CSV table of C-alpha atoms in Angstrom, one decimal:
chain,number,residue,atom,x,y,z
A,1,UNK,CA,0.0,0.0,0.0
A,2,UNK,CA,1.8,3.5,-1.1
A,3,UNK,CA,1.2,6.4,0.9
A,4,UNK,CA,0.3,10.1,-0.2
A,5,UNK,CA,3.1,12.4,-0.4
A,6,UNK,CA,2.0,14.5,2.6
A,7,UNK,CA,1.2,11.6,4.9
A,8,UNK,CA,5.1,10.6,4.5
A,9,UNK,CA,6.0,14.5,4.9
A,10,UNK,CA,3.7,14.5,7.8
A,11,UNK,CA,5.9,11.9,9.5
A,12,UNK,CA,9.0,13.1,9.2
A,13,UNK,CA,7.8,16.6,9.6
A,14,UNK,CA,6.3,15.1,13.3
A,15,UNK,CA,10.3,13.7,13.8
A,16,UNK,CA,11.5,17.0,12.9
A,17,UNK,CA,9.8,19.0,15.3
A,18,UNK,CA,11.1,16.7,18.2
A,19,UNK,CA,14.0,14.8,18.1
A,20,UNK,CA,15.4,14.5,14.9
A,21,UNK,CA,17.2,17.7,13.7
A,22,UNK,CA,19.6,16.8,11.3
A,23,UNK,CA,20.6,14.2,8.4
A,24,UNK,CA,23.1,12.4,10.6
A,25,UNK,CA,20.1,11.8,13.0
A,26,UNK,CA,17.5,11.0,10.4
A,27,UNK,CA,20.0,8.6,9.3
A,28,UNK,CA,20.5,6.8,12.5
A,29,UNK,CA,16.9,7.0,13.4
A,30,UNK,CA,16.3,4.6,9.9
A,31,UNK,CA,18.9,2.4,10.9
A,32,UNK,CA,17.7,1.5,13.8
A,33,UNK,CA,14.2,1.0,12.6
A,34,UNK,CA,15.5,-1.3,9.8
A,35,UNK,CA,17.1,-3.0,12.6
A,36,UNK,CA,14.5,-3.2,14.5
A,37,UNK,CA,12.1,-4.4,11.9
A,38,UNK,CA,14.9,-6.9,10.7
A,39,UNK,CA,14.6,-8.4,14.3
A,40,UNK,CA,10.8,-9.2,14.4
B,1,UNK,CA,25.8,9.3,-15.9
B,2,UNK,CA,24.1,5.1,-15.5
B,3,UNK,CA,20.9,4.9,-15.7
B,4,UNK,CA,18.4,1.9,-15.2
B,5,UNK,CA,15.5,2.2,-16.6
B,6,UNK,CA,13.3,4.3,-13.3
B,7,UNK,CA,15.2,6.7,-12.6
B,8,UNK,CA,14.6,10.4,-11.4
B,9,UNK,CA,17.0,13.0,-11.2
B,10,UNK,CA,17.3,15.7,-8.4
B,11,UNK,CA,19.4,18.5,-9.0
B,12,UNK,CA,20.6,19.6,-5.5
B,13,UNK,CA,22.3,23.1,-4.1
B,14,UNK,CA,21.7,26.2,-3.2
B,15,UNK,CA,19.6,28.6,-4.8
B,16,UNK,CA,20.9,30.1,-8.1
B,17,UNK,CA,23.3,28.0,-8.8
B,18,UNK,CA,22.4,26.5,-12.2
B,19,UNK,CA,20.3,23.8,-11.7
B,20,UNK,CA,17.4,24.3,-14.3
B,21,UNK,CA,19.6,25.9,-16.4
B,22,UNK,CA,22.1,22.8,-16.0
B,23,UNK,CA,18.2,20.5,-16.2
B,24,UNK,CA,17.2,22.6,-19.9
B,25,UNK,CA,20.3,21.5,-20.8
B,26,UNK,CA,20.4,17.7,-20.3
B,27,UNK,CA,16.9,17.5,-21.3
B,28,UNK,CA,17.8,18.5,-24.7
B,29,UNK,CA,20.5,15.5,-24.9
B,30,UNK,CA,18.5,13.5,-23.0
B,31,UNK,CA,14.8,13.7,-24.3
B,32,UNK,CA,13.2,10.8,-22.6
B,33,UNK,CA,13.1,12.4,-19.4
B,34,UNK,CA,10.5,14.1,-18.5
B,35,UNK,CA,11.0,17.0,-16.0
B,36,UNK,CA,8.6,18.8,-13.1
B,37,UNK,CA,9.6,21.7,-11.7
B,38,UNK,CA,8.7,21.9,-8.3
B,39,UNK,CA,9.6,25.7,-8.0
B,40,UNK,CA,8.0,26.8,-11.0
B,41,UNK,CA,4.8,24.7,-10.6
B,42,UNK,CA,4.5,26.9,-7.1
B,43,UNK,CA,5.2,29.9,-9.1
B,44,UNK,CA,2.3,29.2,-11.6
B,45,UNK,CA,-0.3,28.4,-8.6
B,46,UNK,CA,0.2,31.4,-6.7
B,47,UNK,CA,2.7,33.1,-4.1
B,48,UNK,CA,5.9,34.3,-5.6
B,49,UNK,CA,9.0,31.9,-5.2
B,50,UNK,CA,11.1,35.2,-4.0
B,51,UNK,CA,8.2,36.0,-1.4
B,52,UNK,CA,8.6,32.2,-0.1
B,53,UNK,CA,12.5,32.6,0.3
B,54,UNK,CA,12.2,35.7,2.3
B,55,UNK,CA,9.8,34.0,4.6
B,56,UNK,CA,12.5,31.5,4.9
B,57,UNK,CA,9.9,28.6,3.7
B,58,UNK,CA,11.1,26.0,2.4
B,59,UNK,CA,8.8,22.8,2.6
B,60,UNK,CA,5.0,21.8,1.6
B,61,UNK,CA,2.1,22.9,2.9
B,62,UNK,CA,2.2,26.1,4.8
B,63,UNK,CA,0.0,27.3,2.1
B,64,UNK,CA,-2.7,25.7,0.1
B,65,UNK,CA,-1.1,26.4,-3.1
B,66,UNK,CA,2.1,24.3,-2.0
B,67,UNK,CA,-1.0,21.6,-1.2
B,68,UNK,CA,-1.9,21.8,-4.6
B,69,UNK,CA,1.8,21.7,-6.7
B,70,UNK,CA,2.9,18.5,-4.2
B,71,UNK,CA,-0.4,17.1,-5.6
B,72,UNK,CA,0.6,17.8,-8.9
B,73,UNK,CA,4.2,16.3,-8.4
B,74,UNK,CA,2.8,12.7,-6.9
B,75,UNK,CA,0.3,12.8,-10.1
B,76,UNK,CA,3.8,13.6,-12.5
B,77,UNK,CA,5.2,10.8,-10.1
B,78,UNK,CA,2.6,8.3,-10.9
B,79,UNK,CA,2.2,8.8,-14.5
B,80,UNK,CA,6.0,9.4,-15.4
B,81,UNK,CA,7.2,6.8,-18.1
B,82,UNK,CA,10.5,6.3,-16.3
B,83,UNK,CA,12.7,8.7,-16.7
B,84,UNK,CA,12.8,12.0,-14.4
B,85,UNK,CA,13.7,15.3,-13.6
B,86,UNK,CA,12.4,16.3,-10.4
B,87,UNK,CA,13.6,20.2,-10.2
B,88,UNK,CA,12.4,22.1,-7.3
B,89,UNK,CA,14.0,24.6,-4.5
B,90,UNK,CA,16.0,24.6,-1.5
B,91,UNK,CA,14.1,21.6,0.6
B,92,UNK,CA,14.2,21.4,4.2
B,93,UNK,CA,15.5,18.0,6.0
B,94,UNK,CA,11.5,16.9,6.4
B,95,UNK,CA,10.5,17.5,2.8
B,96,UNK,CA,13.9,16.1,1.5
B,97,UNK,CA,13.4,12.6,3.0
B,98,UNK,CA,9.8,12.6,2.8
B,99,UNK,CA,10.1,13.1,-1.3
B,100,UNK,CA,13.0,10.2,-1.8
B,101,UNK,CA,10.5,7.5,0.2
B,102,UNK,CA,7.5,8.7,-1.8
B,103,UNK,CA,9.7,7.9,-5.0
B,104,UNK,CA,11.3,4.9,-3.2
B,105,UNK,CA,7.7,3.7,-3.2
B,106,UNK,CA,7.9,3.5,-7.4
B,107,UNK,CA,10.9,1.7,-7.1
B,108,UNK,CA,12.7,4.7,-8.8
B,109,UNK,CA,17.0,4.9,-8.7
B,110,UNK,CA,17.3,8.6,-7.1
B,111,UNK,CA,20.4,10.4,-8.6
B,112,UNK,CA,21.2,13.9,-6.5
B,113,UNK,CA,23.5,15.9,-8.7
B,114,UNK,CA,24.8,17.9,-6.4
B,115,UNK,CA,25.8,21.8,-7.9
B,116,UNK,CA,28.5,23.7,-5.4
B,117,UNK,CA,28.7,27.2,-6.5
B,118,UNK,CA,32.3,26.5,-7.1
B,119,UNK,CA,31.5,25.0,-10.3
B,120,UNK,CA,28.5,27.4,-10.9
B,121,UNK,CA,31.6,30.5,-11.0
B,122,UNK,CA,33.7,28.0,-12.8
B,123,UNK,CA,31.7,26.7,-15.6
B,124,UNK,CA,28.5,28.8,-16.5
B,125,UNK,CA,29.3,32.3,-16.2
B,126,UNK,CA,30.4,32.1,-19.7
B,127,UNK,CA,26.8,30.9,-20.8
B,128,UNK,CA,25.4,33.8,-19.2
B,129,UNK,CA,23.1,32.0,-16.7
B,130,UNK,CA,21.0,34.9,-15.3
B,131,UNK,CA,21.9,33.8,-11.6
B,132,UNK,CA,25.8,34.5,-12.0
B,133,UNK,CA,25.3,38.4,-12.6
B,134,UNK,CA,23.7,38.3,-8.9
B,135,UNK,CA,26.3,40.4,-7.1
B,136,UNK,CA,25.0,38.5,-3.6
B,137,UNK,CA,26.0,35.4,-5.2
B,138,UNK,CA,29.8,36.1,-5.4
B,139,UNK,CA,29.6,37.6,-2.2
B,140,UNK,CA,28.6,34.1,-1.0
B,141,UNK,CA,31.0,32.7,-3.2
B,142,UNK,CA,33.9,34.5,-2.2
B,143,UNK,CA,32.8,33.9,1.8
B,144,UNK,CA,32.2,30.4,0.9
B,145,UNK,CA,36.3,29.9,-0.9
B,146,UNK,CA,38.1,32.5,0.1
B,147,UNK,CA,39.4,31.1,3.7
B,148,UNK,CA,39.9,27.7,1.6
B,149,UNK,CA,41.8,29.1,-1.3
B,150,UNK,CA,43.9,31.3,1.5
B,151,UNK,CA,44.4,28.2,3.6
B,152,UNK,CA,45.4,25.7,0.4
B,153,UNK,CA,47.9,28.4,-0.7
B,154,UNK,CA,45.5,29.3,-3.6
B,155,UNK,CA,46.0,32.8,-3.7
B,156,UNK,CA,46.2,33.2,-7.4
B,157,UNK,CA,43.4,31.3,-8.3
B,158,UNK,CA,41.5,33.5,-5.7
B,159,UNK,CA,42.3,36.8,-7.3
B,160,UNK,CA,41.2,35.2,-11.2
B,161,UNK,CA,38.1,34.0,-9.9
B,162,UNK,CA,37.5,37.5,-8.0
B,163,UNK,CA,38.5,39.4,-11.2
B,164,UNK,CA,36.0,37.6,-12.9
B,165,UNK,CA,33.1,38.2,-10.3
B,166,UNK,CA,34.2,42.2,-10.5
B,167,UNK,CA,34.1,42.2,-14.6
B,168,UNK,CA,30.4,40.3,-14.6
B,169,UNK,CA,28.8,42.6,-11.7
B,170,UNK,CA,30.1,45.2,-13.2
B,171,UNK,CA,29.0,44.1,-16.6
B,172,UNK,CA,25.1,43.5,-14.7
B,173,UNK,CA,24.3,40.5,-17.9
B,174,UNK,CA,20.8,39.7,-17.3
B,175,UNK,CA,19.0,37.4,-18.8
B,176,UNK,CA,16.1,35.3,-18.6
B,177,UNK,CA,16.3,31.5,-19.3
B,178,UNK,CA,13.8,32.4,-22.6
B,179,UNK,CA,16.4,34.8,-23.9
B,180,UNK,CA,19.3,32.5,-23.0
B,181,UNK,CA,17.2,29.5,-25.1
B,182,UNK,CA,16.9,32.2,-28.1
B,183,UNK,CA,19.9,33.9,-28.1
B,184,UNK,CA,22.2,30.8,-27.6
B,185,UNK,CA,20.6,27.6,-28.1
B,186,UNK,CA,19.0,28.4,-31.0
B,187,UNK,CA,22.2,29.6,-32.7
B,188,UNK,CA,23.0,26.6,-34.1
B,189,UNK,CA,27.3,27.2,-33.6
B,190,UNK,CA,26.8,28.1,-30.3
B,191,UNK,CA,24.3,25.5,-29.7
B,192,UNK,CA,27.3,23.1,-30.9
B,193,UNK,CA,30.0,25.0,-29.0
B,194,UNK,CA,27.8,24.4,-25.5
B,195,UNK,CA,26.8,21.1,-26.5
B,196,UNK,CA,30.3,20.1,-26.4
B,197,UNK,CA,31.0,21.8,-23.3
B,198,UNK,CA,28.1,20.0,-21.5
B,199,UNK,CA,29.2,16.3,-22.8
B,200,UNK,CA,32.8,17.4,-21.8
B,201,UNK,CA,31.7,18.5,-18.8
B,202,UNK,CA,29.7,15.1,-18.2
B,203,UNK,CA,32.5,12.8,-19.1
B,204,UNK,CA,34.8,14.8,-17.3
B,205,UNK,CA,32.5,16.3,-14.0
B,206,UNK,CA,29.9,14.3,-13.6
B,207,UNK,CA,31.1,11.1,-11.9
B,208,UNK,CA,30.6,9.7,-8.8
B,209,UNK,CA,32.5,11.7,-5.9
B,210,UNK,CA,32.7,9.7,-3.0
B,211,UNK,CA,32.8,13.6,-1.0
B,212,UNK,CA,32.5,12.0,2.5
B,213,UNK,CA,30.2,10.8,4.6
B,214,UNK,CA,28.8,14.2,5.5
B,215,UNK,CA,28.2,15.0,2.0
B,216,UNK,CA,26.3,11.5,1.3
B,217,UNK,CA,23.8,12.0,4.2
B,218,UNK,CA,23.2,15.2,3.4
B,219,UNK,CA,21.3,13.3,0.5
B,220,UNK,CA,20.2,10.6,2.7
B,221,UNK,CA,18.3,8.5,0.9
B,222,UNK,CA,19.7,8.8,-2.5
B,223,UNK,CA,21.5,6.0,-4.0
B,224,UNK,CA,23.9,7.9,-6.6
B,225,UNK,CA,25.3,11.2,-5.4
B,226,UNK,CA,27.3,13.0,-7.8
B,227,UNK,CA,29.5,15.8,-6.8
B,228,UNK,CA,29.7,18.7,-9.4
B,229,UNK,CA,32.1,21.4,-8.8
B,230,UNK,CA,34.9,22.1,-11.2
């Protein structure tokens, strides 16, 4: 199922606004989600 | 350049710096891609792309009109035969990784061809890109290289480049993209002349960079980054 443009934007604007503030930490915060969803 | 078969292009940098101009061109010696302009669709729909830099703007949907040209994008998205130009403006970190997973979703190879205003100075003042006359420009430029150049011992190439900044301010050569399409591209020797210059330019220029890791996130979520400077 593909999502709309915004809902996607909507996410990482919602990431944005709290704890993710730059590349680097966008980057990590996908790694560890891939991780994590490698592990279930 | 490689390409596979789905790709989209993203020309990447700051503002001015060539990157429709550097899109018109490849389009022309690449025809099957089909290009959106992110920037210009906004213009058409309604606030003035000027206006949204000086609010400092950069992302979707502040405005309803920004509602309406992201719309427009996912529809080019969705009916594009393959092959892409996805030209738009300075995007903010959200916006950025939100538009490569929406075209991750149509299994398209993201290529961010990445301009530095190095090369912009370098390679198209010649070709009298409109931005290059922009005295604020080479003030950035010269903030942006001059400590390098000083530090690498570069001295010499600084004053070239700064003579040349002084001669084209000073000269104030404006020109719309329309004029440079008629005035140059339409003359056929001319049209020759840059044609040459561009495939130069791609065999020599535009190859992959491995520019760091800083670089590469920078366009997290790309998977070819080329680095264009001089």
């Amino acid at each position: 199922m593909r999502e709309s443009f915004e809902e996607i934007y909507g996410r990482y604007d919602d990431l944005c606004r709290k704890n993710i503030r730059s590349d680097q930490d966008l980057l990590n915060f996908e790694k560890i989600n891939l991780i994590k969803e490698s592990l279930l | 350049m490689e390409f596979f078969g789905k790709d989209v292009i993203i020309p990447a940098g700051e503002i001015d710096v060539g990157k429709t101009y550097w899109s018109q061109i490849f389009l022309r010696e690449h025809p099957q891609f089909e290009y959106f302009s992110y920037g210009r669709t906004y213009d058409l729909i309604d606030m003035q792309r000027t206006e949204k830099h000086d609010k400092n703007i950069t992302g979707p949907f502040t405005h309803q009109s920004e509602r309406k040209c992201t719309q427009m994008m996912e529809e080019f998205v969705q009916t594009a035969n393959g092959q892409i130009i996805i030209d738009g403006y300075l995007m903010n970190l959200p916006f950025r990784a939100a538009l490569f997973k929406y075209l991750k979703q149509y299994d398209f190879k993201i290529h961010v061809v990445y301009f530095s205003m190095e090369y912009l100075v370098r390679h198209f003042y010649e070709n009298a890109c409109k931005a290059v006359v922009k005295s604020v420009l080479y003030e950035r430029y010269i903030k942006s290289f001059k400590k390098r150049y000083i530090k690498e011992g570069r001295i010499d190439e600084l004053f070239d480049i700064e003579d040349h900044i002084i001669e084209l301010v000073s000269k104030r050569r404006r020109m719309s993209s329309e004029e440079i399409y008629t005035k140059y591209l339409n003359d056929p020797e001319v049209k020759e002349r840059l044609s040459d210059e561009i495939n130069a330019l791609i065999r020599s220029i535009y190859k992959y960079h491995d520019y760091g890791q800083e670089s590469r996130i920078m366009y997290y979520g790309s998977d070819i980054f080329y680095w264009i400077h001089e």
